[in-house]
Amino acid sequence: MKRYSLLLSIMTYCLLSYAQGDRLVIEPAQLTMEVGDKVNLKVTVQDAKGKVVDRPIRIFSRNGKAIGVDENNNVSASIPGEHNIIIISPDPSGDRDKRLRVDYTVNVNYPSLAEIGIDDIPNKIYAGTTISLKIKVLDKTGYHREDVKVQLSSTSNASVDAFYNVTGLKAGTATITAKVDQIVNKVNINIVENPVYSISLNSDMQEANAGDVFHFTGKALDKKGKEVIDAPITYAFTGKAYDVSSSASGLIKQDGRFVANEPGLYTITASSGAVVSRMTVNAAARNIKRKVELVGHGTVNNKHTSDFWVWEGVDGRDYAVTGTWGADGTAYFWDVTDPGSIEKIDSIQVDARTVNDVKISEDGKICVISREGASNRKNGLVIIDVTNPRDTKIISTFTENLTGGVHNVFIYQNHVYALSAGQKYYIINIEDPKNPRIVSKFELDTPGHSIHDVWVVDGIAYSSNWSDGVQLVDVGNGVAGGS
């Protein structure tokens, strides 16, 4: 076991040292934890001679609910399994190609199992019908163990399968046994005679186009034609396409909604136990086609284009601005009033390798571009006067709290929403574009949080926050009341 651990440590070190120059060094080289443990990671950047280099280090958890990382690099384990931590050291110049990155694996041991829970057991089921049991295995920490498979068995009145489905075979009481290792749980299910004699199946339409939604309604009836309200009805379908394929695909939900993916004839089946009813519908081709034609092209053939924005100028003509990536910090301005004759009308070069994002104010007078890879390591924003897009002028630059690079920006009502180092966004007042100032910021407090983009509509800021999803923040709407 010691030889195995030593080998893993050597392999980890080699992976971190695969290239000449600076490298990330992590202690411990490998980490196995118990639920509830907290371990401090020691992370340094070292040069080829092993000397510690002063560079920023950021640590993110891919799943903050399972593995947390605080500002002191303490790793806390909450959920068992194999989890990843991302360790990044940005290049001081802002060059993303020169950053250091390691995907670090943390193994959290599984606690022993404690119980098998079986929920939502019905008072009765009809013979010939099937129900799905909701089974949950809990370990001693109370965590739901989705990785554990439960074995089911039943007495002769019912049958079970590997997916927790129970089918009533005949009237009587069926005992269902759930077992994992030495843990057992038993439940009794009452099976009664099935009163369903027929099924009435109807649809809101018999013909529609592929992609339209059919709504089917099935009613289970007894011998007297009275509806059996609690009888389960299962929907299924088969399809035959009009083209060369022998079958056609679609989707049916168990509430009776059906969508055909391609033109063809589809037979919908409604069943309750052994009783079945069928209905065939026609899905025709939508015949929605439109030819796409390239009418114009604005050419930048010596560097990559990054972002772009189109707007109506104060003179009523249509303009566009484009950024450049991994080049010389140039932003181009275009007259696109005639899409068939796009004209490059001006450009501005700033101290950057990448102009990553470009945005125009609502009144068409102010352009904001973001910088990454500035030679002086001061990235941030450049504010430009585009009142005359043929003669653009830099008004000011703004770098406060944005030196780590700005990936995306948005302008809304004289305020710029600028992402800072992929973690938060600052709100910058540009009512006086010569003297921009920070008035607020938004940042999550979840472990390893990050942010990719922000967009503001009607006083609500929508931001995409990777594993934390989409956040909605009231920035002037007055109704949302926060995120």
CSV table of C-alpha atoms in Angstrom, one decimal:
chain,number,residue,atom,x,y,z
A,1,MET,CA,0.0,0.0,0.0
A,2,LYS,CA,2.9,2.4,0.8
A,3,ARG,CA,4.5,1.6,-2.6
A,4,TYR,CA,1.2,2.4,-4.3
A,5,SER,CA,0.8,5.7,-2.4
A,6,LEU,CA,4.4,6.6,-3.3
A,7,LEU,CA,3.9,5.8,-6.9
A,8,LEU,CA,0.8,8.0,-7.0
A,9,SER,CA,2.7,10.8,-5.4
A,10,ILE,CA,5.5,10.6,-7.9
A,11,MET,CA,3.0,10.5,-10.8
A,12,THR,CA,1.1,13.5,-9.4
A,13,TYR,CA,4.4,15.4,-9.1
A,14,CYS,CA,5.4,14.5,-12.7
A,15,LEU,CA,2.0,15.7,-14.0
A,16,LEU,CA,2.5,19.0,-12.2
A,17,SER,CA,6.0,19.3,-13.6
A,18,TYR,CA,5.4,18.3,-17.2
A,19,ALA,CA,6.8,21.6,-18.6
A,20,GLN,CA,9.8,23.7,-18.0
A,21,GLY,CA,9.2,26.9,-16.0
A,22,ASP,CA,6.7,27.6,-13.2
A,23,ARG,CA,4.6,24.8,-11.9
A,24,LEU,CA,1.9,24.3,-9.3
A,25,VAL,CA,2.9,22.2,-6.3
A,26,ILE,CA,0.2,20.8,-4.0
A,27,GLU,CA,0.5,19.2,-0.6
A,28,PRO,CA,-0.8,16.7,0.0
A,29,ALA,CA,-0.3,15.2,-3.4
A,30,GLN,CA,-3.3,13.1,-3.0
A,31,LEU,CA,-6.3,13.4,-0.6
A,32,THR,CA,-8.7,10.9,0.9
A,33,MET,CA,-11.2,12.2,3.4
A,34,GLU,CA,-14.2,11.2,5.5
A,35,VAL,CA,-17.5,13.1,5.5
A,36,GLY,CA,-17.1,16.0,7.9
A,37,ASP,CA,-13.3,16.2,7.6
A,38,LYS,CA,-11.5,19.5,6.9
A,39,VAL,CA,-8.0,19.5,5.4
A,40,ASN,CA,-5.8,22.4,4.5
A,41,LEU,CA,-4.2,22.4,1.1
A,42,LYS,CA,-0.8,24.0,0.7
A,43,VAL,CA,-0.5,25.2,-2.8
A,44,THR,CA,2.6,27.1,-4.2
A,45,VAL,CA,4.0,28.1,-7.5
A,46,GLN,CA,7.6,27.0,-8.0
A,47,ASP,CA,10.1,27.7,-10.8
A,48,ALA,CA,12.3,25.0,-12.4
A,49,LYS,CA,14.7,25.2,-9.5
A,50,GLY,CA,12.1,24.7,-6.8
A,51,LYS,CA,12.0,28.4,-5.7
A,52,VAL,CA,8.6,29.7,-4.7
A,53,VAL,CA,7.2,32.3,-7.2
A,54,ASP,CA,4.9,35.0,-6.1
A,55,ARG,CA,1.8,34.4,-8.3
A,56,PRO,CA,-1.9,34.5,-7.5
A,57,ILE,CA,-3.6,31.2,-6.8
A,58,ARG,CA,-7.3,30.4,-7.1
A,59,ILE,CA,-9.0,27.2,-6.0
A,60,PHE,CA,-12.5,26.2,-7.2
A,61,SER,CA,-14.6,23.3,-6.3
A,62,ARG,CA,-16.6,21.8,-9.2
A,63,ASN,CA,-19.3,20.8,-6.7
A,64,GLY,CA,-19.4,23.2,-3.8
A,65,LYS,CA,-22.2,21.1,-2.1
A,66,ALA,CA,-19.9,18.1,-2.0
A,67,ILE,CA,-16.5,19.7,-1.5
A,68,GLY,CA,-16.0,23.2,-0.1
A,69,VAL,CA,-12.9,25.3,-0.3
A,70,ASP,CA,-12.6,28.5,1.8
A,71,GLU,CA,-10.4,31.5,1.5
A,72,ASN,CA,-7.7,29.8,3.5
A,73,ASN,CA,-7.6,26.8,1.2
A,74,ASN,CA,-9.3,24.5,3.7
A,75,VAL,CA,-11.1,21.7,2.0
A,76,SER,CA,-14.2,20.4,3.7
A,77,ALA,CA,-16.0,17.1,2.7
A,78,SER,CA,-19.8,16.9,2.8
A,79,ILE,CA,-20.8,14.3,0.3
A,80,PRO,CA,-19.0,11.0,-0.4
A,81,GLY,CA,-17.5,10.1,-3.8
A,82,GLU,CA,-14.8,11.3,-6.1
A,83,HIS,CA,-14.8,15.0,-6.6
A,84,ASN,CA,-12.6,17.5,-8.5
A,85,ILE,CA,-11.0,20.7,-7.4
A,86,ILE,CA,-9.6,23.1,-10.0
A,87,ILE,CA,-6.4,25.0,-9.0
A,88,ILE,CA,-5.4,27.9,-11.2
A,89,SER,CA,-2.6,30.4,-11.2
A,90,PRO,CA,-3.3,33.2,-13.7
A,91,ASP,CA,-0.4,34.6,-15.6
A,92,PRO,CA,0.4,38.1,-14.2
A,93,SER,CA,0.2,39.5,-17.8
A,94,GLY,CA,-3.4,38.2,-18.1
A,95,ASP,CA,-2.4,35.8,-20.9
A,96,ARG,CA,-4.8,32.8,-20.6
A,97,ASP,CA,-2.4,30.6,-22.6
A,98,LYS,CA,0.3,30.9,-19.9
A,99,ARG,CA,-1.8,30.3,-16.8
A,100,LEU,CA,-1.1,27.2,-14.7
A,101,ARG,CA,-4.0,24.7,-14.0
A,102,VAL,CA,-4.3,21.4,-12.2
A,103,ASP,CA,-7.4,19.2,-11.8
A,104,TYR,CA,-7.0,17.8,-8.3
A,105,THR,CA,-9.1,14.8,-7.2
A,106,VAL,CA,-10.5,14.4,-3.7
A,107,ASN,CA,-11.8,11.0,-2.7
A,108,VAL,CA,-14.4,11.1,0.1
A,109,ASN,CA,-15.1,7.7,1.6
A,110,TYR,CA,-18.6,6.3,1.8
A,111,PRO,CA,-20.0,5.8,5.3
A,112,SER,CA,-21.7,2.5,6.1
A,113,LEU,CA,-25.4,2.1,5.2
A,114,ALA,CA,-28.1,2.6,7.8
A,115,GLU,CA,-31.6,2.0,6.4
A,116,ILE,CA,-33.8,1.4,3.3
A,117,GLY,CA,-36.7,3.7,3.0
A,118,ILE,CA,-39.8,2.9,0.9
A,119,ASP,CA,-42.1,5.9,0.4
A,120,ASP,CA,-45.6,6.6,-1.2
A,121,ILE,CA,-46.9,3.0,-0.8
A,122,PRO,CA,-50.5,3.0,-2.3
A,123,ASN,CA,-53.5,1.8,-0.3
A,124,LYS,CA,-54.2,-0.6,-3.2
A,125,ILE,CA,-53.3,-1.5,-6.7
A,126,TYR,CA,-55.3,-3.2,-9.4
A,127,ALA,CA,-54.4,-6.7,-10.6
A,128,GLY,CA,-52.5,-6.4,-13.9
A,129,THR,CA,-51.3,-2.9,-13.3
A,130,THR,CA,-47.8,-1.7,-12.3
A,131,ILE,CA,-46.5,0.8,-9.8
A,132,SER,CA,-43.0,2.1,-9.2
A,133,LEU,CA,-41.7,2.1,-5.6
A,134,LYS,CA,-39.8,5.1,-4.4
A,135,ILE,CA,-36.8,3.5,-2.6
A,136,LYS,CA,-34.1,5.5,-0.8
A,137,VAL,CA,-31.0,4.1,0.8
A,138,LEU,CA,-29.5,6.2,3.6
A,139,ASP,CA,-26.1,5.9,5.2
A,140,LYS,CA,-25.2,6.7,8.8
A,141,THR,CA,-24.7,10.4,8.0
A,142,GLY,CA,-28.3,10.6,6.6
A,143,TYR,CA,-27.0,11.0,3.0
A,144,HIS,CA,-29.1,9.5,0.2
A,145,ARG,CA,-26.9,6.8,-1.5
A,146,GLU,CA,-27.9,6.8,-5.1
A,147,ASP,CA,-24.9,4.5,-6.0
A,148,VAL,CA,-26.4,1.6,-4.1
A,149,LYS,CA,-28.7,-0.9,-5.9
A,150,VAL,CA,-31.5,-2.5,-3.8
A,151,GLN,CA,-32.6,-6.1,-4.4
A,152,LEU,CA,-36.4,-6.6,-4.5
A,153,SER,CA,-38.3,-9.8,-4.1
A,154,SER,CA,-42.0,-10.5,-3.7
A,155,THR,CA,-44.5,-13.2,-2.6
A,156,SER,CA,-46.5,-14.9,-5.3
A,157,ASN,CA,-49.3,-12.3,-5.6
A,158,ALA,CA,-46.9,-9.8,-7.3
A,159,SER,CA,-43.8,-9.6,-9.5
A,160,VAL,CA,-40.9,-7.2,-9.2
A,161,ASP,CA,-38.1,-6.1,-11.5
A,162,ALA,CA,-34.6,-4.6,-11.1
A,163,PHE,CA,-36.0,-1.1,-11.5
A,164,TYR,CA,-38.3,-1.1,-8.5
A,165,ASN,CA,-41.5,-1.8,-10.5
A,166,VAL,CA,-44.2,-3.9,-8.8
A,167,THR,CA,-46.9,-5.6,-10.9
A,168,GLY,CA,-50.0,-7.0,-9.2
A,169,LEU,CA,-50.7,-10.6,-10.5
A,170,LYS,CA,-53.8,-11.5,-8.5
A,171,ALA,CA,-55.9,-10.3,-5.7
A,172,GLY,CA,-54.5,-10.6,-2.2
A,173,THR,CA,-51.7,-9.2,-0.1
A,174,ALA,CA,-48.2,-9.1,-1.6
A,175,THR,CA,-45.1,-8.7,0.7
A,176,ILE,CA,-42.3,-6.8,-1.0
A,177,THR,CA,-38.8,-7.3,0.5
A,178,ALA,CA,-36.0,-4.7,-0.1
A,179,LYS,CA,-32.5,-5.8,0.8
A,180,VAL,CA,-29.0,-4.3,0.6
A,181,ASP,CA,-26.2,-6.3,2.4
A,182,GLN,CA,-27.7,-7.1,5.8
A,183,ILE,CA,-30.3,-4.2,5.8
A,184,VAL,CA,-33.8,-5.3,5.1
A,185,ASN,CA,-37.2,-3.6,4.8
A,186,LYS,CA,-40.5,-5.2,4.1
A,187,VAL,CA,-43.8,-3.6,3.0
A,188,ASN,CA,-47.3,-5.1,2.3
A,189,ILE,CA,-49.3,-4.1,-0.8
A,190,ASN,CA,-53.0,-4.8,-1.1
A,191,ILE,CA,-53.9,-6.1,-4.6
A,192,VAL,CA,-57.6,-6.0,-5.7
A,193,GLU,CA,-59.5,-7.3,-8.7
A,194,ASN,CA,-59.2,-4.9,-11.7
A,195,PRO,CA,-62.6,-3.4,-12.6
A,196,VAL,CA,-61.5,-1.9,-15.9
A,197,TYR,CA,-63.4,-3.3,-18.8
A,198,SER,CA,-62.6,-0.8,-21.6
A,199,ILE,CA,-60.7,2.5,-22.2
A,200,SER,CA,-62.1,5.5,-24.0
A,201,LEU,CA,-59.3,7.2,-25.9
A,202,ASN,CA,-59.7,10.6,-27.5
A,203,SER,CA,-57.4,13.3,-29.0
A,204,ASP,CA,-57.9,17.1,-29.6
A,205,MET,CA,-56.9,16.5,-33.2
A,206,GLN,CA,-56.2,13.7,-35.6
A,207,GLU,CA,-54.0,15.5,-38.0
A,208,ALA,CA,-51.3,18.1,-37.3
A,209,ASN,CA,-47.7,18.9,-38.3
A,210,ALA,CA,-44.6,17.2,-37.0
A,211,GLY,CA,-43.6,19.2,-33.9
A,212,ASP,CA,-47.2,20.1,-32.9
A,213,VAL,CA,-48.5,18.8,-29.6
A,214,PHE,CA,-51.4,16.3,-29.6
A,215,HIS,CA,-53.3,16.0,-26.4
A,216,PHE,CA,-54.7,12.5,-25.7
A,217,THR,CA,-57.3,11.7,-23.0
A,218,GLY,CA,-57.9,8.2,-21.8
A,219,LYS,CA,-60.7,7.1,-19.4
A,220,ALA,CA,-60.8,3.7,-17.8
A,221,LEU,CA,-64.4,2.4,-17.7
A,222,ASP,CA,-66.0,-0.6,-15.9
A,223,LYS,CA,-68.6,-3.0,-17.5
A,224,LYS,CA,-71.4,-0.4,-16.8
A,225,GLY,CA,-69.5,2.4,-18.6
A,226,LYS,CA,-68.7,4.1,-15.3
A,227,GLU,CA,-65.3,5.7,-15.1
A,228,VAL,CA,-62.8,4.1,-12.8
A,229,ILE,CA,-61.1,7.3,-11.6
A,230,ASP,CA,-58.1,5.7,-9.8
A,231,ALA,CA,-57.2,3.2,-12.5
A,232,PRO,CA,-53.7,4.0,-13.9
A,233,ILE,CA,-53.4,4.5,-17.6
A,234,THR,CA,-50.1,4.1,-19.4
A,235,TYR,CA,-49.5,5.8,-22.8
A,236,ALA,CA,-47.1,4.5,-25.5
A,237,PHE,CA,-46.8,4.9,-29.3
A,238,THR,CA,-45.4,3.4,-32.5
A,239,GLY,CA,-44.7,5.4,-35.6
A,240,LYS,CA,-44.1,4.8,-39.3
A,241,ALA,CA,-42.4,7.5,-41.2
A,242,TYR,CA,-43.3,8.6,-44.7
A,243,ASP,CA,-39.7,8.6,-45.9
A,244,VAL,CA,-37.3,5.6,-46.3
A,245,SER,CA,-37.1,4.9,-42.6
A,246,SER,CA,-39.3,2.1,-41.2
A,247,SER,CA,-40.0,3.8,-37.9
A,248,ALA,CA,-40.6,7.3,-36.7
A,249,SER,CA,-39.5,8.9,-33.5
A,250,GLY,CA,-41.5,11.1,-31.1
A,251,LEU,CA,-42.2,11.7,-27.5
A,252,ILE,CA,-45.2,10.9,-25.3
A,253,LYS,CA,-45.7,12.0,-21.8
A,254,GLN,CA,-47.8,10.1,-19.3
A,255,ASP,CA,-50.3,13.0,-19.1
A,256,GLY,CA,-51.3,12.3,-22.7
A,257,ARG,CA,-49.2,14.9,-24.5
A,258,PHE,CA,-47.6,13.6,-27.7
A,259,VAL,CA,-45.2,15.2,-30.2
A,260,ALA,CA,-44.1,13.6,-33.5
A,261,ASN,CA,-40.5,14.3,-34.5
A,262,GLU,CA,-40.9,13.5,-38.2
A,263,PRO,CA,-43.8,13.2,-40.7
A,264,GLY,CA,-45.6,9.8,-40.5
A,265,LEU,CA,-48.5,7.8,-39.1
A,266,TYR,CA,-48.4,7.3,-35.3
A,267,THR,CA,-50.5,4.8,-33.3
A,268,ILE,CA,-51.0,5.9,-29.7
A,269,THR,CA,-51.8,3.1,-27.1
A,270,ALA,CA,-53.5,3.7,-23.8
A,271,SER,CA,-53.5,0.7,-21.5
A,272,SER,CA,-54.6,-0.2,-18.0
A,273,GLY,CA,-53.5,-3.7,-17.1
A,274,ALA,CA,-54.6,-6.0,-19.9
A,275,VAL,CA,-57.1,-3.6,-21.3
A,276,VAL,CA,-55.8,-1.6,-24.3
A,277,SER,CA,-57.2,1.1,-26.6
A,278,ARG,CA,-55.5,2.5,-29.7
A,279,MET,CA,-55.8,5.5,-31.9
A,280,THR,CA,-53.8,6.5,-35.1
A,281,VAL,CA,-53.0,10.1,-36.0
A,282,ASN,CA,-51.2,11.8,-38.9
A,283,ALA,CA,-48.2,14.1,-38.5
A,284,ALA,CA,-47.6,16.0,-41.8
A,285,ALA,CA,-44.3,17.7,-42.8
A,286,ARG,CA,-44.1,21.3,-41.6
A,287,ASN,CA,-42.6,22.4,-44.9
A,288,ILE,CA,-40.9,25.4,-43.2
A,289,LYS,CA,-37.9,26.3,-45.2
A,290,ARG,CA,-35.9,29.4,-45.9
A,291,LYS,CA,-32.8,29.8,-47.9
A,292,VAL,CA,-29.9,31.5,-46.1
A,293,GLU,CA,-27.9,33.9,-48.3
A,294,LEU,CA,-24.7,35.6,-47.4
A,295,VAL,CA,-25.1,39.2,-48.4
A,296,GLY,CA,-22.0,40.8,-47.0
A,297,HIS,CA,-18.7,40.2,-45.2
A,298,GLY,CA,-16.5,42.5,-43.1
A,299,THR,CA,-13.0,41.1,-43.4
A,300,VAL,CA,-10.3,40.9,-40.7
A,301,ASN,CA,-7.9,38.4,-42.1
A,302,ASN,CA,-4.8,38.8,-39.9
A,303,LYS,CA,-6.3,38.1,-36.5
A,304,HIS,CA,-9.1,36.4,-34.7
A,305,THR,CA,-12.4,38.3,-34.1
A,306,SER,CA,-13.8,38.1,-30.6
A,307,ASP,CA,-17.1,39.8,-29.7
A,308,PHE,CA,-19.3,42.1,-31.8
A,309,TRP,CA,-22.2,44.5,-31.2
A,310,VAL,CA,-24.6,46.2,-33.7
A,311,TRP,CA,-26.4,49.5,-33.0
A,312,GLU,CA,-28.2,52.4,-34.5
A,313,GLY,CA,-26.1,55.5,-34.4
A,314,VAL,CA,-27.2,59.0,-33.5
A,315,ASP,CA,-27.3,59.8,-37.2
A,316,GLY,CA,-29.8,56.9,-37.9
A,317,ARG,CA,-27.3,54.7,-39.7
A,318,ASP,CA,-26.4,51.1,-38.5
A,319,TYR,CA,-23.0,50.4,-37.1
A,320,ALA,CA,-21.1,47.6,-35.6
A,321,VAL,CA,-18.0,47.2,-33.4
A,322,THR,CA,-15.9,44.0,-33.2
A,323,GLY,CA,-13.1,43.0,-30.9
A,324,THR,CA,-10.0,40.9,-31.5
A,325,TRP,CA,-8.6,37.9,-29.6
A,326,GLY,CA,-5.0,37.0,-28.8
A,327,ALA,CA,-3.6,39.8,-31.0
A,328,ASP,CA,-2.8,43.5,-30.6
A,329,GLY,CA,-5.7,45.0,-28.7
A,330,THR,CA,-7.5,46.4,-31.7
A,331,ALA,CA,-11.3,47.1,-31.9
A,332,TYR,CA,-12.8,47.8,-35.3
A,333,PHE,CA,-15.8,50.0,-36.2
A,334,TRP,CA,-18.0,49.3,-39.2
A,335,ASP,CA,-20.8,50.9,-41.2
A,336,VAL,CA,-23.3,48.1,-41.8
A,337,THR,CA,-26.2,50.2,-43.0
A,338,ASP,CA,-26.0,48.3,-46.3
A,339,PRO,CA,-25.3,44.7,-45.4
A,340,GLY,CA,-24.1,44.0,-48.9
A,341,SER,CA,-21.4,46.6,-48.7
A,342,ILE,CA,-20.0,46.5,-45.2
A,343,GLU,CA,-17.4,49.3,-44.7
A,344,LYS,CA,-14.6,49.4,-42.0
A,345,ILE,CA,-14.7,53.0,-40.9
A,346,ASP,CA,-12.4,53.3,-37.9
A,347,SER,CA,-10.3,51.4,-35.3
A,348,ILE,CA,-8.9,51.9,-31.9
A,349,GLN,CA,-5.9,50.1,-30.5
A,350,VAL,CA,-5.4,49.7,-26.7
A,351,ASP,CA,-2.8,48.0,-24.5
A,352,ALA,CA,-4.1,44.5,-24.6
A,353,ARG,CA,-3.7,41.1,-26.3
A,354,THR,CA,-7.5,40.6,-26.4
A,355,VAL,CA,-10.5,42.9,-26.7
A,356,ASN,CA,-12.8,40.3,-25.2
A,357,ASP,CA,-16.1,42.1,-25.1
A,358,VAL,CA,-17.7,45.2,-26.8
A,359,LYS,CA,-20.9,46.9,-25.9
A,360,ILE,CA,-22.7,50.2,-26.9
A,361,SER,CA,-24.9,52.3,-24.6
A,362,GLU,CA,-28.6,52.6,-25.3
A,363,ASP,CA,-28.3,56.1,-26.8
A,364,GLY,CA,-25.5,55.0,-29.2
A,365,LYS,CA,-22.9,57.4,-27.9
A,366,ILE,CA,-20.7,55.3,-25.6
A,367,CYS,CA,-18.7,52.2,-26.3
A,368,VAL,CA,-17.1,50.1,-23.6
A,369,ILE,CA,-14.5,47.4,-24.5
A,370,SER,CA,-12.9,45.0,-22.1
A,371,ARG,CA,-9.1,44.3,-22.0
A,372,GLU,CA,-7.1,41.1,-21.2
A,373,GLY,CA,-3.4,40.7,-21.4
A,374,ALA,CA,-2.3,44.3,-20.9
A,375,SER,CA,1.5,44.8,-20.8
A,376,ASN,CA,1.3,46.7,-17.5
A,377,ARG,CA,-1.1,44.0,-16.1
A,378,LYS,CA,-3.8,46.7,-15.7
A,379,ASN,CA,-6.6,45.3,-17.8
A,380,GLY,CA,-10.1,46.6,-17.0
A,381,LEU,CA,-12.2,48.7,-19.4
A,382,VAL,CA,-11.7,51.4,-22.0
A,383,ILE,CA,-14.6,53.9,-22.5
A,384,ILE,CA,-14.9,55.3,-26.1
A,385,ASP,CA,-16.9,58.1,-27.6
A,386,VAL,CA,-18.7,56.7,-30.7
A,387,THR,CA,-21.1,59.7,-31.3
A,388,ASN,CA,-19.3,59.8,-34.7
A,389,PRO,CA,-18.3,56.1,-35.4
A,390,ARG,CA,-16.0,57.3,-38.2
A,391,ASP,CA,-13.9,59.3,-35.7
A,392,THR,CA,-14.0,57.4,-32.4
A,393,LYS,CA,-12.1,58.8,-29.4
A,394,ILE,CA,-11.0,57.2,-26.1
A,395,ILE,CA,-12.6,59.0,-23.2
A,396,SER,CA,-11.1,57.2,-20.2
A,397,THR,CA,-9.8,53.9,-19.0
A,398,PHE,CA,-10.9,52.2,-15.8
A,399,THR,CA,-8.9,49.4,-14.0
A,400,GLU,CA,-10.0,49.6,-10.3
A,401,ASN,CA,-10.6,46.0,-9.1
A,402,LEU,CA,-10.5,44.8,-12.7
A,403,THR,CA,-6.8,44.2,-13.2
A,404,GLY,CA,-7.4,40.4,-13.4
A,405,GLY,CA,-9.1,40.8,-16.7
A,406,VAL,CA,-12.7,41.4,-17.8
A,407,HIS,CA,-14.4,38.7,-19.8
A,408,ASN,CA,-17.8,40.2,-20.3
A,409,VAL,CA,-19.5,43.6,-19.8
A,410,PHE,CA,-23.0,45.1,-20.2
A,411,ILE,CA,-24.2,48.7,-20.3
A,412,TYR,CA,-27.6,49.6,-18.8
A,413,GLN,CA,-28.8,53.1,-17.9
A,414,ASN,CA,-25.4,54.8,-17.6
A,415,HIS,CA,-23.9,51.9,-15.6
A,416,VAL,CA,-21.4,49.3,-16.7
A,417,TYR,CA,-21.7,45.7,-15.3
A,418,ALA,CA,-18.1,44.3,-15.6
A,419,LEU,CA,-17.0,40.8,-14.7
A,420,SER,CA,-13.9,40.8,-12.5
A,421,ALA,CA,-11.5,37.9,-12.7
A,422,GLY,CA,-14.3,35.5,-13.4
A,423,GLN,CA,-15.7,35.7,-9.8
A,424,LYS,CA,-18.0,38.8,-9.5
A,425,TYR,CA,-19.3,41.8,-11.3
A,426,TYR,CA,-18.8,45.4,-10.4
A,427,ILE,CA,-21.4,48.1,-11.2
A,428,ILE,CA,-19.7,51.2,-12.5
A,429,ASN,CA,-21.4,54.5,-12.9
A,430,ILE,CA,-20.5,56.3,-16.2
A,431,GLU,CA,-22.8,59.2,-16.1
A,432,ASP,CA,-19.6,61.2,-16.4
A,433,PRO,CA,-17.6,58.9,-18.7
A,434,LYS,CA,-14.4,60.8,-18.0
A,435,ASN,CA,-14.7,59.8,-14.3
A,436,PRO,CA,-16.2,56.4,-13.9
A,437,ARG,CA,-16.8,55.1,-10.4
A,438,ILE,CA,-17.8,51.8,-8.7
A,439,VAL,CA,-21.1,52.0,-7.0
A,440,SER,CA,-21.8,48.4,-6.2
A,441,LYS,CA,-20.9,44.8,-6.8
A,442,PHE,CA,-22.4,41.3,-6.8
A,443,GLU,CA,-20.6,38.1,-5.8
A,444,LEU,CA,-21.9,34.8,-4.5
A,445,ASP,CA,-20.6,33.3,-1.3
A,446,THR,CA,-20.7,29.6,-2.4
A,447,PRO,CA,-17.4,27.7,-2.4
A,448,GLY,CA,-15.5,27.9,-5.6
A,449,HIS,CA,-18.0,30.2,-7.2
A,450,SER,CA,-17.4,31.8,-10.6
A,451,ILE,CA,-19.2,33.8,-13.2
A,452,HIS,CA,-19.2,33.9,-17.1
A,453,ASP,CA,-21.6,36.6,-18.3
A,454,VAL,CA,-24.1,39.2,-17.2
A,455,TRP,CA,-27.1,40.8,-19.0
A,456,VAL,CA,-29.5,43.4,-17.7
A,457,VAL,CA,-33.2,43.7,-18.8
A,458,ASP,CA,-35.8,45.9,-17.1
A,459,GLY,CA,-33.8,46.5,-14.0
A,460,ILE,CA,-33.0,42.8,-13.5
A,461,ALA,CA,-29.4,41.6,-13.9
A,462,TYR,CA,-29.2,38.0,-15.1
A,463,SER,CA,-25.8,36.3,-14.6
A,464,SER,CA,-24.6,32.9,-15.5
A,465,ASN,CA,-22.6,31.5,-12.6
A,466,TRP,CA,-21.4,28.1,-13.8
A,467,SER,CA,-22.4,25.4,-11.2
A,468,ASP,CA,-24.5,27.9,-9.3
A,469,GLY,CA,-26.8,28.4,-12.2
A,470,VAL,CA,-28.5,31.7,-13.3
A,471,GLN,CA,-28.7,34.4,-10.7
A,472,LEU,CA,-31.3,37.2,-10.9
A,473,VAL,CA,-30.5,40.5,-9.1
A,474,ASP,CA,-32.7,43.5,-8.7
A,475,VAL,CA,-30.6,46.5,-9.9
A,476,GLY,CA,-33.3,49.0,-10.4
A,477,ASN,CA,-36.5,47.1,-11.1
A,478,GLY,CA,-37.8,47.5,-7.5
A,479,VAL,CA,-39.7,44.3,-7.5
A,480,ALA,CA,-37.3,41.4,-7.5
A,481,GLY,CA,-35.9,42.1,-4.1
A,482,GLY,CA,-32.6,40.4,-4.6
A,483,SER,CA,-31.2,37.3,-6.1
